[in-house]
mmCIF file of C-alpha atoms in Angstrom:
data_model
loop_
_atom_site.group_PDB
_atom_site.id
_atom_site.type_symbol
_atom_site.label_atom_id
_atom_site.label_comp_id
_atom_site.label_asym_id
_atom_site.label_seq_id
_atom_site.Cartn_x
_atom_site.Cartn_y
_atom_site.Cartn_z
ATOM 1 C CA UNK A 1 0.000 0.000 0.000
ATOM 2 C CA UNK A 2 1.430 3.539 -0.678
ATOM 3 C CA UNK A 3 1.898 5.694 2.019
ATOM 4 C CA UNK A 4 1.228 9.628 1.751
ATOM 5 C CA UNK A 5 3.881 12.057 2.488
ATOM 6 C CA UNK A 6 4.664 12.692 6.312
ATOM 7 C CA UNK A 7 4.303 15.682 7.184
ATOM 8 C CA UNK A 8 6.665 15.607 10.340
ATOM 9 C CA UNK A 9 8.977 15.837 7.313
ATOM 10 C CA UNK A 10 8.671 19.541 6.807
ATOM 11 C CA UNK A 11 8.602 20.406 10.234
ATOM 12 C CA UNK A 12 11.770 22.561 11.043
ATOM 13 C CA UNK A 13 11.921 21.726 14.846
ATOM 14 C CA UNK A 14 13.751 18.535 15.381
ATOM 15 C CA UNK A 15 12.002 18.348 18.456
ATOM 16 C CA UNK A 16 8.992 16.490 15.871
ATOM 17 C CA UNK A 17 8.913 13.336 15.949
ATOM 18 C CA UNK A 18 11.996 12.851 17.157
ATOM 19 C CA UNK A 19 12.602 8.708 17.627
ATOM 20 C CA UNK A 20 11.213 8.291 13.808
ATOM 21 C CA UNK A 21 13.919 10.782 12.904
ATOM 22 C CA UNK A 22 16.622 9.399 14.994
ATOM 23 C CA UNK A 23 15.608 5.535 13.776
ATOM 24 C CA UNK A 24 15.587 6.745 10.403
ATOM 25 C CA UNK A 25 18.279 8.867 10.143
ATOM 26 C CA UNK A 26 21.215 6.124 8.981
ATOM 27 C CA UNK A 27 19.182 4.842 6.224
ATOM 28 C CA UNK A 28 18.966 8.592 4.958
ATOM 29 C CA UNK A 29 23.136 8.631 5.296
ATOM 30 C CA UNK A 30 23.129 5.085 2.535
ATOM 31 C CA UNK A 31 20.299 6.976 0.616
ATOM 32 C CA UNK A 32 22.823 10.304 0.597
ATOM 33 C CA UNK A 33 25.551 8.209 -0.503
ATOM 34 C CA UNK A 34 24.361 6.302 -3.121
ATOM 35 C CA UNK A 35 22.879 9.292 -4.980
ATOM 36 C CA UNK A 36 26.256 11.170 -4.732
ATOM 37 C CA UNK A 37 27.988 7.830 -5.814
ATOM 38 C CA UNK A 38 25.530 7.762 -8.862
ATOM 39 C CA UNK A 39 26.363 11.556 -9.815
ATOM 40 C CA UNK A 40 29.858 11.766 -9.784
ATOM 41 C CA UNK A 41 30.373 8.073 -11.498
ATOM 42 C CA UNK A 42 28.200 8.985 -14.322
ATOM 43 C CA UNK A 43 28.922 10.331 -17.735
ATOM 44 C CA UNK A 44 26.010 12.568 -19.402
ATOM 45 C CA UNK A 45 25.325 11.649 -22.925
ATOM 46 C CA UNK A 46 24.922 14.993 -25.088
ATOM 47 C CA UNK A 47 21.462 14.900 -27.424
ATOM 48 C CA UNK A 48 23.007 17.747 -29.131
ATOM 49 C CA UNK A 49 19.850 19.388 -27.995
ATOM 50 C CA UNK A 50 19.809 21.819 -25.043
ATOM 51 C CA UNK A 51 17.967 20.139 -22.357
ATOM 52 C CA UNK A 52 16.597 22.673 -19.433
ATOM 53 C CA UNK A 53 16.047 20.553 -16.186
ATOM 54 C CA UNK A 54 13.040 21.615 -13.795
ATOM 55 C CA UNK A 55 13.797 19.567 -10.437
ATOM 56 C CA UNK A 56 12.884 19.115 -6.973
ATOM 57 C CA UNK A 57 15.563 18.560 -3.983
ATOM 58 C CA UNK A 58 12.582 17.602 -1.785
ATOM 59 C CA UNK A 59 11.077 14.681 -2.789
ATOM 60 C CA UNK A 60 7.456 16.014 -4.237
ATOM 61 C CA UNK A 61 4.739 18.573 -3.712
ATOM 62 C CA UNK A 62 6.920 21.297 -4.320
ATOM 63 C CA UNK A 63 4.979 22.345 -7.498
ATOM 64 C CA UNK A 64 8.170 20.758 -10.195
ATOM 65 C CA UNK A 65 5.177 20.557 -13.324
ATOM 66 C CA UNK A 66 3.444 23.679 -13.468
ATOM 67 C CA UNK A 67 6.950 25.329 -13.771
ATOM 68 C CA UNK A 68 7.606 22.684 -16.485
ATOM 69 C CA UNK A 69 4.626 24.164 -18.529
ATOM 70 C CA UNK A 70 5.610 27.829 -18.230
ATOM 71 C CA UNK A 71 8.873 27.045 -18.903
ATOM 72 C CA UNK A 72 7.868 25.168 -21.965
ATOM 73 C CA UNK A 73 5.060 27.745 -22.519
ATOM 74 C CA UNK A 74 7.978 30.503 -22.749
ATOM 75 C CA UNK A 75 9.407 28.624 -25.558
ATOM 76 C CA UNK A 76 6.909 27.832 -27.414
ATOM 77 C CA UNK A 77 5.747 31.267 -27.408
ATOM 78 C CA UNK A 78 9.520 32.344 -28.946
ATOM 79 C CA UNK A 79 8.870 30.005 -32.153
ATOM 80 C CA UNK A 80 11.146 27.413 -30.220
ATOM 81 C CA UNK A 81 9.721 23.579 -31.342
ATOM 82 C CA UNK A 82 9.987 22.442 -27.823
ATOM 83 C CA UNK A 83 9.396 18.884 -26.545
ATOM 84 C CA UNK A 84 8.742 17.285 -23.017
ATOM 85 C CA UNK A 85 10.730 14.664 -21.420
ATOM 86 C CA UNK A 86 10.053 12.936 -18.067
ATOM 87 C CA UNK A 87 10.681 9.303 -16.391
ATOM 88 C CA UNK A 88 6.998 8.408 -16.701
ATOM 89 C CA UNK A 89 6.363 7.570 -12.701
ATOM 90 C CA UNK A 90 4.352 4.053 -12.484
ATOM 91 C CA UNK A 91 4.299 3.687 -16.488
ATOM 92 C CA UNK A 92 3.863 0.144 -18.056
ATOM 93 C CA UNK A 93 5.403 1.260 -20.839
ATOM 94 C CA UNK A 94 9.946 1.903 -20.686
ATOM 95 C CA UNK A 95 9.989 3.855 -23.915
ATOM 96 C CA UNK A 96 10.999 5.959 -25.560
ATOM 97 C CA UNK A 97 7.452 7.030 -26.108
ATOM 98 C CA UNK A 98 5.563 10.073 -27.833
ATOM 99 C CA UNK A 99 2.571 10.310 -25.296
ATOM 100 C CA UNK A 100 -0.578 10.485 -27.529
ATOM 101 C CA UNK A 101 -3.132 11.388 -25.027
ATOM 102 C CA UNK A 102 -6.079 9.490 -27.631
ATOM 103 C CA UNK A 103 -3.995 5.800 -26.922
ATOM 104 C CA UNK A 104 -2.195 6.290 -23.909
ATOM 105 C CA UNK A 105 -3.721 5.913 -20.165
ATOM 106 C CA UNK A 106 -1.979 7.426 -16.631
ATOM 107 C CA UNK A 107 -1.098 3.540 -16.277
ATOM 108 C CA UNK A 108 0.634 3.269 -19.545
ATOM 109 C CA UNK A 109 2.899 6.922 -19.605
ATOM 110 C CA UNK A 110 2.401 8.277 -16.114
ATOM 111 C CA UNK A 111 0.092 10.428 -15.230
ATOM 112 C CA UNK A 112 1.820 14.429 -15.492
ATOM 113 C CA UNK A 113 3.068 12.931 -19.093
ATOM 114 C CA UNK A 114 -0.851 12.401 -19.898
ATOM 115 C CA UNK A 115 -1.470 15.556 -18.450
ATOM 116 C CA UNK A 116 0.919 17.781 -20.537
ATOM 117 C CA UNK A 117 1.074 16.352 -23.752
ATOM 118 C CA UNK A 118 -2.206 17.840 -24.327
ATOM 119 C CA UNK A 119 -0.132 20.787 -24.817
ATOM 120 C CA UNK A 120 3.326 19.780 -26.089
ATOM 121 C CA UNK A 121 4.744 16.756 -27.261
ATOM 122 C CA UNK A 122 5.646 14.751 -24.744
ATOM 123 C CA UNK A 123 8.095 11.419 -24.647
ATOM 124 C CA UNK A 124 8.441 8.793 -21.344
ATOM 125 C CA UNK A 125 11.425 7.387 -21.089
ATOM 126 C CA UNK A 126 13.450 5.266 -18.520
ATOM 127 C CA UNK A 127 16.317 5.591 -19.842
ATOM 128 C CA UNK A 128 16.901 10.097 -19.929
ATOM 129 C CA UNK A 129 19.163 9.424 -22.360
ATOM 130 C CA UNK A 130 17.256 7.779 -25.223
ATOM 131 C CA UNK A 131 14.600 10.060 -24.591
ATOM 132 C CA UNK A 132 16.439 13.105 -25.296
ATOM 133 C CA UNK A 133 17.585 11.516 -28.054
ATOM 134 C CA UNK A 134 14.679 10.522 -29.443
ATOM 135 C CA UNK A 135 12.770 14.111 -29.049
ATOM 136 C CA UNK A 136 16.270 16.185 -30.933
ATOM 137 C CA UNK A 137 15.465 13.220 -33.946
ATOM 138 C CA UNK A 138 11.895 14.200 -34.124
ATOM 139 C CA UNK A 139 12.985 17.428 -34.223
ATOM 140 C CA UNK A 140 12.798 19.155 -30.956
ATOM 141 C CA UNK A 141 15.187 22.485 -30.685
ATOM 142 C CA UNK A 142 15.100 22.134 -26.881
ATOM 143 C CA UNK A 143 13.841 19.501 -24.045
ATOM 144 C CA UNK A 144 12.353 20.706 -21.106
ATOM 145 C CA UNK A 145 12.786 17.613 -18.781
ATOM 146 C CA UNK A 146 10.442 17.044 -15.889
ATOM 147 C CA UNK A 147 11.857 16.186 -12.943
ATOM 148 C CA UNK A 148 15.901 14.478 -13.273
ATOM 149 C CA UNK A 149 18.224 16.650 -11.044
ATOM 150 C CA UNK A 150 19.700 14.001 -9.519
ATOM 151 C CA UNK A 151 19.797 11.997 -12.597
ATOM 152 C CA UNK A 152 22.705 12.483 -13.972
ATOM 153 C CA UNK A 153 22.536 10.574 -17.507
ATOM 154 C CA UNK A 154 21.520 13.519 -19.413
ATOM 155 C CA UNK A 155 23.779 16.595 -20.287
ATOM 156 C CA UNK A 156 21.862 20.022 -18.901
ATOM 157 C CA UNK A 157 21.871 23.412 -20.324
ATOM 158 C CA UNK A 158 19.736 24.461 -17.794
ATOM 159 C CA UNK A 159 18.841 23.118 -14.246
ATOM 160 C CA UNK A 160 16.512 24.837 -12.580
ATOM 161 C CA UNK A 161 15.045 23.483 -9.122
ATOM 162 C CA UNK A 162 11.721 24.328 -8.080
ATOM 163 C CA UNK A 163 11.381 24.759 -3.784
ATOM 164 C CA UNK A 164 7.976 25.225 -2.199
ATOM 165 C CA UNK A 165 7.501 28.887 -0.790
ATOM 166 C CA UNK A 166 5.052 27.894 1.832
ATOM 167 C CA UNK A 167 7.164 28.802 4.852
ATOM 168 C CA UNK A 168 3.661 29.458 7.519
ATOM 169 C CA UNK A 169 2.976 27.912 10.135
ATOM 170 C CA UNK A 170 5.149 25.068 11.026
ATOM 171 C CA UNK A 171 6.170 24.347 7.534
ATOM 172 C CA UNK A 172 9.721 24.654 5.839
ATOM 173 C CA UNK A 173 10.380 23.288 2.529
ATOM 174 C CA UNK A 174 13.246 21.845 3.714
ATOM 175 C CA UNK A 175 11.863 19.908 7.238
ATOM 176 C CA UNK A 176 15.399 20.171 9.611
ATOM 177 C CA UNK A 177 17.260 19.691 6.552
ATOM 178 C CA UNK A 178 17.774 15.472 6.686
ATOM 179 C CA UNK A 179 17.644 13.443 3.323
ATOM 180 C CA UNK A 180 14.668 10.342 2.620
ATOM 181 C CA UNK A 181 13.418 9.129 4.490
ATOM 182 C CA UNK A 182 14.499 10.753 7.436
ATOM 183 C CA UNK A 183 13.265 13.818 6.292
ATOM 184 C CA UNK A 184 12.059 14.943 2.583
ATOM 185 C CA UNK A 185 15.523 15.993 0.793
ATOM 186 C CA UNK A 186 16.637 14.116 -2.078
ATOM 187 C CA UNK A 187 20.028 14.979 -1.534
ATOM 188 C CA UNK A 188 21.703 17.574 1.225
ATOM 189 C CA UNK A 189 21.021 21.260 0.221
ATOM 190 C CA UNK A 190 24.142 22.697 -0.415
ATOM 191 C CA UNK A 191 25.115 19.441 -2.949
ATOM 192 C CA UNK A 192 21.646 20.044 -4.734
ATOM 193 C CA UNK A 193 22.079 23.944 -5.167
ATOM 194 C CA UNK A 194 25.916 23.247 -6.287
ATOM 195 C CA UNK A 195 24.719 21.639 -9.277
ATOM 196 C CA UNK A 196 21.864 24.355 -9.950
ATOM 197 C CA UNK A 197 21.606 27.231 -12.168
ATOM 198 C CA UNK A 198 18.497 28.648 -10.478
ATOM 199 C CA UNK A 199 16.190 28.304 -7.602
ATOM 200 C CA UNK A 200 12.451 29.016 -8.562
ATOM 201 C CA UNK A 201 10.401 29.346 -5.106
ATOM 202 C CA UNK A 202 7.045 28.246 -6.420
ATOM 203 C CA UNK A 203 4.503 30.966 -3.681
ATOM 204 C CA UNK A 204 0.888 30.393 -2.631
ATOM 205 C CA UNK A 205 -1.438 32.818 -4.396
ATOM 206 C CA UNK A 206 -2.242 34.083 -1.136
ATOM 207 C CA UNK A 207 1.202 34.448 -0.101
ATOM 208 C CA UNK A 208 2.894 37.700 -1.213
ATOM 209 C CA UNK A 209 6.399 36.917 -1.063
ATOM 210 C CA UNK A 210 8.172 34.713 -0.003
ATOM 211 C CA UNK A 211 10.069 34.566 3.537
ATOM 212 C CA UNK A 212 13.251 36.477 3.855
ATOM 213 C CA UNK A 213 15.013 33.225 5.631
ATOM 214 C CA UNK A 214 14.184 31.205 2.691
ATOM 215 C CA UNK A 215 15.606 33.760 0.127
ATOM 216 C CA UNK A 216 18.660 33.116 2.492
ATOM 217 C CA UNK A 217 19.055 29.396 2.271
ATOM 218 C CA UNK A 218 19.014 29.407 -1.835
ATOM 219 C CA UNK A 219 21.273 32.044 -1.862
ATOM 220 C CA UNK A 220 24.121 30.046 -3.236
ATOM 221 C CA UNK A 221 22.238 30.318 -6.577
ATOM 222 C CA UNK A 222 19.588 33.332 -8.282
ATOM 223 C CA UNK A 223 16.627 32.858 -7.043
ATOM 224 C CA UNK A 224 13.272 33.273 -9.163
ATOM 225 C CA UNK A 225 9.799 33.784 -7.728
ATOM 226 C CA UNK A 226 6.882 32.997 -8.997
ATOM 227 C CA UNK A 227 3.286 32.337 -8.265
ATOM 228 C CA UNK A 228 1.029 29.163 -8.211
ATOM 229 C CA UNK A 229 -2.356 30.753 -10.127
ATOM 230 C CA UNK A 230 -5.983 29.326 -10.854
ATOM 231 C CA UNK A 231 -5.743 28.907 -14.438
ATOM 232 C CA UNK A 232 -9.933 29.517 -14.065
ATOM 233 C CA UNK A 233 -12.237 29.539 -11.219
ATOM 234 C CA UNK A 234 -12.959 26.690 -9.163
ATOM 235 C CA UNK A 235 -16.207 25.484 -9.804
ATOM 236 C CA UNK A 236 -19.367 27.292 -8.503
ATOM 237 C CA UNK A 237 -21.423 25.805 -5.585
ATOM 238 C CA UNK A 238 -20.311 23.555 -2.475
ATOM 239 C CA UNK A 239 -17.356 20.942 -3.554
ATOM 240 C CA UNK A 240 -15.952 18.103 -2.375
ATOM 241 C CA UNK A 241 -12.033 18.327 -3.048
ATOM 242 C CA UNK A 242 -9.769 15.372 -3.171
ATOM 243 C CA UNK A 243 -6.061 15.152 -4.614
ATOM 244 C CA UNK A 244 -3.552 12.280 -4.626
ATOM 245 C CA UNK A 245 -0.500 14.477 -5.080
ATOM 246 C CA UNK A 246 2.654 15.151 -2.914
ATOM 247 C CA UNK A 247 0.889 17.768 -0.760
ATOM 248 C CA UNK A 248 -2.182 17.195 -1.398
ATOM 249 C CA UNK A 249 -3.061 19.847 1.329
ATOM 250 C CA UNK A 250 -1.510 22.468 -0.734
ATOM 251 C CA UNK A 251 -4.590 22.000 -2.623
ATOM 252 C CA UNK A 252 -6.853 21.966 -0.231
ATOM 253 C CA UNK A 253 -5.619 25.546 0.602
ATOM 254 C CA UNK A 254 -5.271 26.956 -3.142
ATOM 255 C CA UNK A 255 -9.145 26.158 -3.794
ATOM 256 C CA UNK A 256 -10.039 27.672 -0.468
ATOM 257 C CA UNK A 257 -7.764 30.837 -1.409
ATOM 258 C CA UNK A 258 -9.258 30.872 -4.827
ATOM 259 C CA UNK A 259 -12.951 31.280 -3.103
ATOM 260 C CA UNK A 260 -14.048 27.292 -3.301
ATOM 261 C CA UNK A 261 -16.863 26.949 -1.305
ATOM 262 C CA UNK A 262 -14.988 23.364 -0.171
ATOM 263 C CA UNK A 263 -17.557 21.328 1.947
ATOM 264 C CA UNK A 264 -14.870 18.612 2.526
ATOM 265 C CA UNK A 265 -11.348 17.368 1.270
ATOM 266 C CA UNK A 266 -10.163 14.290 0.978
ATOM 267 C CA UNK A 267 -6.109 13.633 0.806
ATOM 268 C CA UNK A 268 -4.821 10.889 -1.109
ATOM 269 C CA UNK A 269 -1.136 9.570 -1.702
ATOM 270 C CA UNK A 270 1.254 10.834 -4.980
ATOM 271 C CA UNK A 271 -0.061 9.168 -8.014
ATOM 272 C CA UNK A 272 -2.570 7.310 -6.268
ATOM 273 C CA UNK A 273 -4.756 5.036 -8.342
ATOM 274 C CA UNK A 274 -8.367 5.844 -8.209
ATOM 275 C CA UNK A 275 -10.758 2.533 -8.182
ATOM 276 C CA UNK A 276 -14.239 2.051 -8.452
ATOM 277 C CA UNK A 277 -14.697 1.574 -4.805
ATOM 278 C CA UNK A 278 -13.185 4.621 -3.882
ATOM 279 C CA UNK A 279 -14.580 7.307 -6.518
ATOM 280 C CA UNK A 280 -18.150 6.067 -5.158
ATOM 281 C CA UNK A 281 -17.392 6.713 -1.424
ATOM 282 C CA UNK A 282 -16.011 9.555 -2.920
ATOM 283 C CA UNK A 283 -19.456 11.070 -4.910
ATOM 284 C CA UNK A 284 -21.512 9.271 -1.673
ATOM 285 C CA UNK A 285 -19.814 12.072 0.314
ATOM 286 C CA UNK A 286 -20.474 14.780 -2.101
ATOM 287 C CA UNK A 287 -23.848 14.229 -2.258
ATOM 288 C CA UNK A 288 -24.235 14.302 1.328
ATOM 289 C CA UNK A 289 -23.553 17.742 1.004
ATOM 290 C CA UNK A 290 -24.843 18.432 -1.754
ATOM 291 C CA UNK A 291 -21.425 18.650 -3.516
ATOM 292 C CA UNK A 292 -19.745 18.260 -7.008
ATOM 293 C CA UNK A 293 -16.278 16.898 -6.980
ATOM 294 C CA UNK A 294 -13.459 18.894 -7.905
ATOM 295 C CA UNK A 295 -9.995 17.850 -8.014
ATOM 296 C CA UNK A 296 -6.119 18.617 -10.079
ATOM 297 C CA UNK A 297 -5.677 17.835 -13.305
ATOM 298 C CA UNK A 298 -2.799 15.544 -12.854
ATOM 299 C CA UNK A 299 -5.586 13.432 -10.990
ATOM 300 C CA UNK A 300 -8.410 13.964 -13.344
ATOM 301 C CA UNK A 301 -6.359 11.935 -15.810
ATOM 302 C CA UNK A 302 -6.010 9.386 -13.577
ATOM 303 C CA UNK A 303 -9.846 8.876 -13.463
ATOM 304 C CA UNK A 304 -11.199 6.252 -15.209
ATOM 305 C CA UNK A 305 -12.671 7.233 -18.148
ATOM 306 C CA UNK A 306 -16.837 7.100 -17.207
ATOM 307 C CA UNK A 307 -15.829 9.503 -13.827
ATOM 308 C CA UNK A 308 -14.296 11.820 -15.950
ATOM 309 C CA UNK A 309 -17.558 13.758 -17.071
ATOM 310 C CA UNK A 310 -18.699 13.600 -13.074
ATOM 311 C CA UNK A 311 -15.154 15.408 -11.870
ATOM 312 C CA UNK A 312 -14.457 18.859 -12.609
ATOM 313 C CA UNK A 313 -10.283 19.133 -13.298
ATOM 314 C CA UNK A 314 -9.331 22.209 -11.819
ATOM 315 C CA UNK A 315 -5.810 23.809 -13.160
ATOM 316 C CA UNK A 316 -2.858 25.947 -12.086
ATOM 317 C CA UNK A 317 -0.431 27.622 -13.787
ATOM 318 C CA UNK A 318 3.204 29.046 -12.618
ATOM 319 C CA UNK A 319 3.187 32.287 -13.340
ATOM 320 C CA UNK A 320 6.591 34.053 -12.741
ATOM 321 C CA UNK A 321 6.785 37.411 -10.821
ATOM 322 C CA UNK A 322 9.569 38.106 -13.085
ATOM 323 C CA UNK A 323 9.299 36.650 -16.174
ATOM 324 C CA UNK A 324 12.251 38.417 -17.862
ATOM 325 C CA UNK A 325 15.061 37.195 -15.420
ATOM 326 C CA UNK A 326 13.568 33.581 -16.822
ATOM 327 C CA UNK A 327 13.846 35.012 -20.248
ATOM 328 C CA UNK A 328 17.598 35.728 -19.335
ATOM 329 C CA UNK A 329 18.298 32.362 -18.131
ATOM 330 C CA UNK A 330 16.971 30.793 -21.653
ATOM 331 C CA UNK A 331 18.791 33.274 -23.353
ATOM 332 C CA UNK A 332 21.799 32.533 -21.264
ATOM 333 C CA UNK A 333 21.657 29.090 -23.257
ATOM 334 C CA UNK A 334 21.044 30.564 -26.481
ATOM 335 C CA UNK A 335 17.030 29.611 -26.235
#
């Protein structure tokens, strides 16, 4: 069964759960070492392409796709023929693969692959490598590859890592700094940001800017801001929420911020496979309160195909508070 994310994990005080940090805690020094091992022993294979890298150094929920899309979107929108690259997490199928969003499923590409190819091409691929090469022969003039900072097969332009800017509360990106699964980094900070271009601190709509100390911690690197934005309105009328994402109480809060009248909320676990039994406790919910159901695109796709039409997909976009200083880093690459 999977598991959702903790979220001890992004609690700064160490003082939180303390014996499941402690226990955990040499498993995260193996975890540490192998992905450093795996960096520095590894060649990256040139696709004579410029790939641009959008990564996490937390392990989800920091907001890595939407920033893929502007990213992508900025490209596109300078005559650049721009294709999509990711892993494909939970796909049947190894690839390389052009996602065609009339064959494919979530359970055959992934589901952020389904998702986005509506809008770009889009390949899954295993192996970074031969997916790269595989987009420059179809003729892509750049990759923007979804997630793959600490993958190391692939030669980047580009590598921009995207941190959460939610810093209220209790909550730090970063939890008290200690790598999976002691705590949510992929890899320790200062390693991650040495191999990074830029930071992109992916904000709340409701959240102005974001906090000085965070600013602070990326400063090894620039630092780009930008905001998470209702690409419409959430539906009208009460709504019963539910995500299986790697926060899914980030979106809890965005369709409260963006005036959902949310009756309820249900969290689910990253990529979590809607079945028949669950969408029906699901609507059996709703309609005690009279609700429609209202959830993330990334899960919509997921759906199975007759729940689509009863689930309204509600999207985001990144939307940078700067968009020339990302203009400059494209250009910086000749893009």
């Amino acid at each position: 069964m999977k598991l959702g994310t903790p979220r001890w994990w992004y609690a700064r005080d160490r003082r939180v759960m303390p014996v499941a940090r402690a226990l955990l805690t040499p498993l995260s020094w193996i975890w540490a070492a192998a992905t450093a091992r795996r960096i520095a022993g590894t060649e990256p294979a040139d696709p004579a392409v410029p790939v641009i890298c959008v990564g996490n150094l937390t392990m989800g929920g920091a907001g890595k796709t939407p920033v893929v899309r502007e990213v992508a979107r900025r490209l596109a929108g300078r005559g650049r023929a721009v294709h999509l690259l990711s892993r494909g997490y939970g796909a049947r199928l190894a690839g390389p693969v052009r996602v065609d969003p009339g064959v494919h499923t979530a359970a055959d590409v992934g589901d952020e692959p389904l998702m986005l190819a509506r809008d770009f091409p889009v390949w899954v691929a295993r192996d970074r490598a031969a997916g790269a090469a595989a987009a420059a022969a179809a003729g892509a003039e750049a990759v923007v590859m979804d997630d793959g900072h600490q993958n190391p097969s692939v030669r980047k332009a580009l590598s921009l890592v995207v941190v959460d800017g939610e810093t209220r509360g209790e909550e730090w990106p970063f939890g008290d700094g200690r790598v999976f699964p002691a705590g949510p980094m992929r890899e320790p900070l200062a390693r991650g940001l040495a191999r990074a271009d830029a930071a992109v601190i992916l904000l709340p709509a409701d959240l102005p800017q974001a906090a000085p100390d965070l600013v602070r911690a990326l400063d090894a690197v620039p630092v780009l801001a930008a905001h998470l934005q209702a690409a419409v309105a959430p539906p009208p009328g009460r709504q019963l929420g539910f995500a299986g994402v790697g926060k899914p109480w980030k979106v809890e809060r965005a369709l409260q911020a963006a005036g959902c009248d949310l009756a309820d909320f249900a969290p689910f676990p990253d990529h979590f496979a809607y079945d028949e039994a669950t969408l029906r406790r699901l609507a059996d919910r709703a309609a005690q309160f009279g609700a429609g159901l209202v959830t993330t695109e990334k899960d919509w796709v997921r759906l199975p195909p007759a729940w689509r039409a009863r689930v309204v997909a509600w999207p985001v976009r990144a939307a940078f508070d700067d968009e020339a200083a990302l203009d400059a880093l494209l250009a910086r690459i000749g893009l």
